[in-house]
Amino acid sequence: MISLLTGKKIAITKDILVNSHVTAEDQKNLYPFMNPTKYLSIPHDMNDTRERNENLVKDLKYLILPSMSPLLVSDDQLSQLPQILLFTTEYDILRDEGFIFASRLRTLNKTIYHHHFDNAFHGAHVFLYGPLRFEIAHEMIQHTAKILQNYL
């Protein structure tokens, strides 16, 4: 997916997994938006000392724009959002980000309907029919419809 967005062939490397694809300054500036110690009660020390992959820093700069991630939007902007329906799945690289987003919205007293599917994966809701039909997809769609009917 990253390669499609950049137009360059970029492999998911250890540099990305350990956040060496952002500058130390950017990491410091972005940390308050997604601090796992604050939002997930997970102890975490921010490490500014590791070497950065300058090629990735340059090629992936767009990933740290608020237009790419709702986590990077200011609290002022988040407080202007309407009611939010948010689903997270257990087997998803974005799972923790979803929980952080939900926590940030709750601290702003936003109305949020967050449901976590502990037996699903990212994108499972699209597997409704055919040879890759998953019952969880139907449960996810039914749950979405129920929330929309009852609350939104």
C-alpha positions in Angstrom: 0.0 0.0 0.0 2.8 2.4 0.9 4.4 1.7 -2.5 1.1 2.6 -4.3 0.8 5.9 -2.4 4.4 7.0 -3.0 4.8 5.7 -6.6 8.1 4.1 -5.4 8.8 0.6 -4.4 9.1 0.7 -0.6 9.4 -2.4 1.5 8.2 -2.7 5.0 11.4 -2.8 6.8 12.6 -2.8 10.4 13.1 1.0 10.0 9.3 1.4 9.6 8.5 -1.0 12.4 10.7 0.9 14.9 9.7 4.4 13.7 13.0 5.2 12.0 11.0 6.5 9.1 10.3 9.8 10.9 12.7 12.4 12.1 13.4 12.6 15.8 11.8 16.1 15.8 8.7 14.9 14.0 8.4 12.0 16.5 8.7 14.4 19.4 6.1 16.7 17.9 3.6 13.9 17.2 4.1 11.9 20.4 1.5 13.8 22.4 -1.2 12.8 19.9 -0.6 9.1 20.3 1.2 8.7 23.6 0.5 5.0 24.6 1.2 5.7 28.2 -1.5 8.3 28.4 -4.1 6.7 26.1 -3.6 2.9 26.5 -2.0 2.7 30.0 1.0 1.0 28.4 4.4 2.1 29.7 6.4 3.5 26.8 9.6 5.6 26.6 10.1 7.7 23.5 13.6 7.0 22.1 15.1 9.9 20.1 18.5 8.4 19.8 18.2 5.8 17.1 19.5 6.4 13.7 17.0 7.4 11.0 16.6 6.1 7.5 16.9 9.4 5.6 15.5 7.9 2.4 12.3 6.7 4.2 12.0 10.0 6.1 11.9 11.8 2.8 9.7 9.3 0.9 7.2 8.8 3.7 6.8 12.4 5.0 3.2 12.3 3.8 2.3 9.6 6.4 2.6 12.1 9.2 0.2 14.6 7.8 -3.2 15.0 9.6 -4.9 14.3 6.3 -3.5 10.7 6.5 -4.2 9.9 10.1 -7.0 11.1 12.3 -4.6 10.6 15.3 -2.6 13.6 14.1 -5.5 16.0 14.1 -5.5 18.6 16.9 -8.0 18.4 19.7 -9.6 21.6 18.5 -10.3 19.9 15.2 -11.4 16.7 16.7 -13.9 18.5 19.0 -15.7 19.8 15.9 -16.4 16.3 14.5 -20.0 14.9 14.6 -20.8 11.7 16.5 -18.4 8.9 15.6 -18.9 5.2 14.9 -15.6 3.4 15.3 -14.9 -0.3 14.9 -11.6 -1.9 15.7 -10.5 -5.5 15.1 -8.1 -7.6 17.1 -6.0 -8.7 14.1 -5.2 -5.3 12.6 -2.0 -3.3 12.4 -4.2 -0.2 13.2 -5.8 -1.7 16.3 -3.9 0.3 18.9 -4.4 3.5 16.8 -8.1 2.9 16.9 -8.1 2.6 20.7 -6.0 5.7 21.0 -8.4 7.6 18.7 -11.3 6.4 20.8 -9.6 7.5 24.0 -8.8 10.9 22.7 -12.3 11.4 21.6 -13.7 10.4 25.0 -11.3 12.9 26.7 -12.9 15.6 24.6 -16.4 14.4 25.6 -17.2 13.5 22.0 -20.1 11.0 21.4 -18.4 7.9 20.2 -19.8 4.4 19.5 -16.7 2.2 19.7 -17.0 -1.6 19.3 -14.0 -3.9 19.2 -14.4 -7.2 17.3 -11.9 -9.5 19.1 -12.3 -12.3 16.5 -11.9 -10.3 13.3 -9.2 -8.9 11.1 -8.8 -5.6 9.2 -11.3 -5.5 6.3 -13.2 -8.6 7.4 -16.5 -6.7 6.8 -16.2 -7.1 3.1 -16.2 -10.9 3.1 -19.9 -11.2 2.9 -20.4 -13.7 0.0 -18.5 -16.2 -2.1 -15.9 -18.7 -1.3 -14.3 -16.4 1.3 -17.5 -15.7 3.2 -17.0 -15.1 6.9 -19.8 -15.0 9.4 -18.0 -12.2 11.2 -18.6 -9.9 8.1 -22.3 -10.3 8.6 -22.1 -9.6 12.3 -20.1 -6.5 11.6 -22.6 -5.2 9.1 -25.5 -6.0 11.4 -23.8 -4.2 14.3 -23.2 -1.2 12.1 -26.8 -1.1 11.0 -28.0 -1.4 14.6 -25.8 1.5 15.8 -27.0 3.7 12.9 -30.6 2.9 13.5 -30.5 3.4 17.3 -28.1 6.3 17.7 -27.2 8.2 14.6 
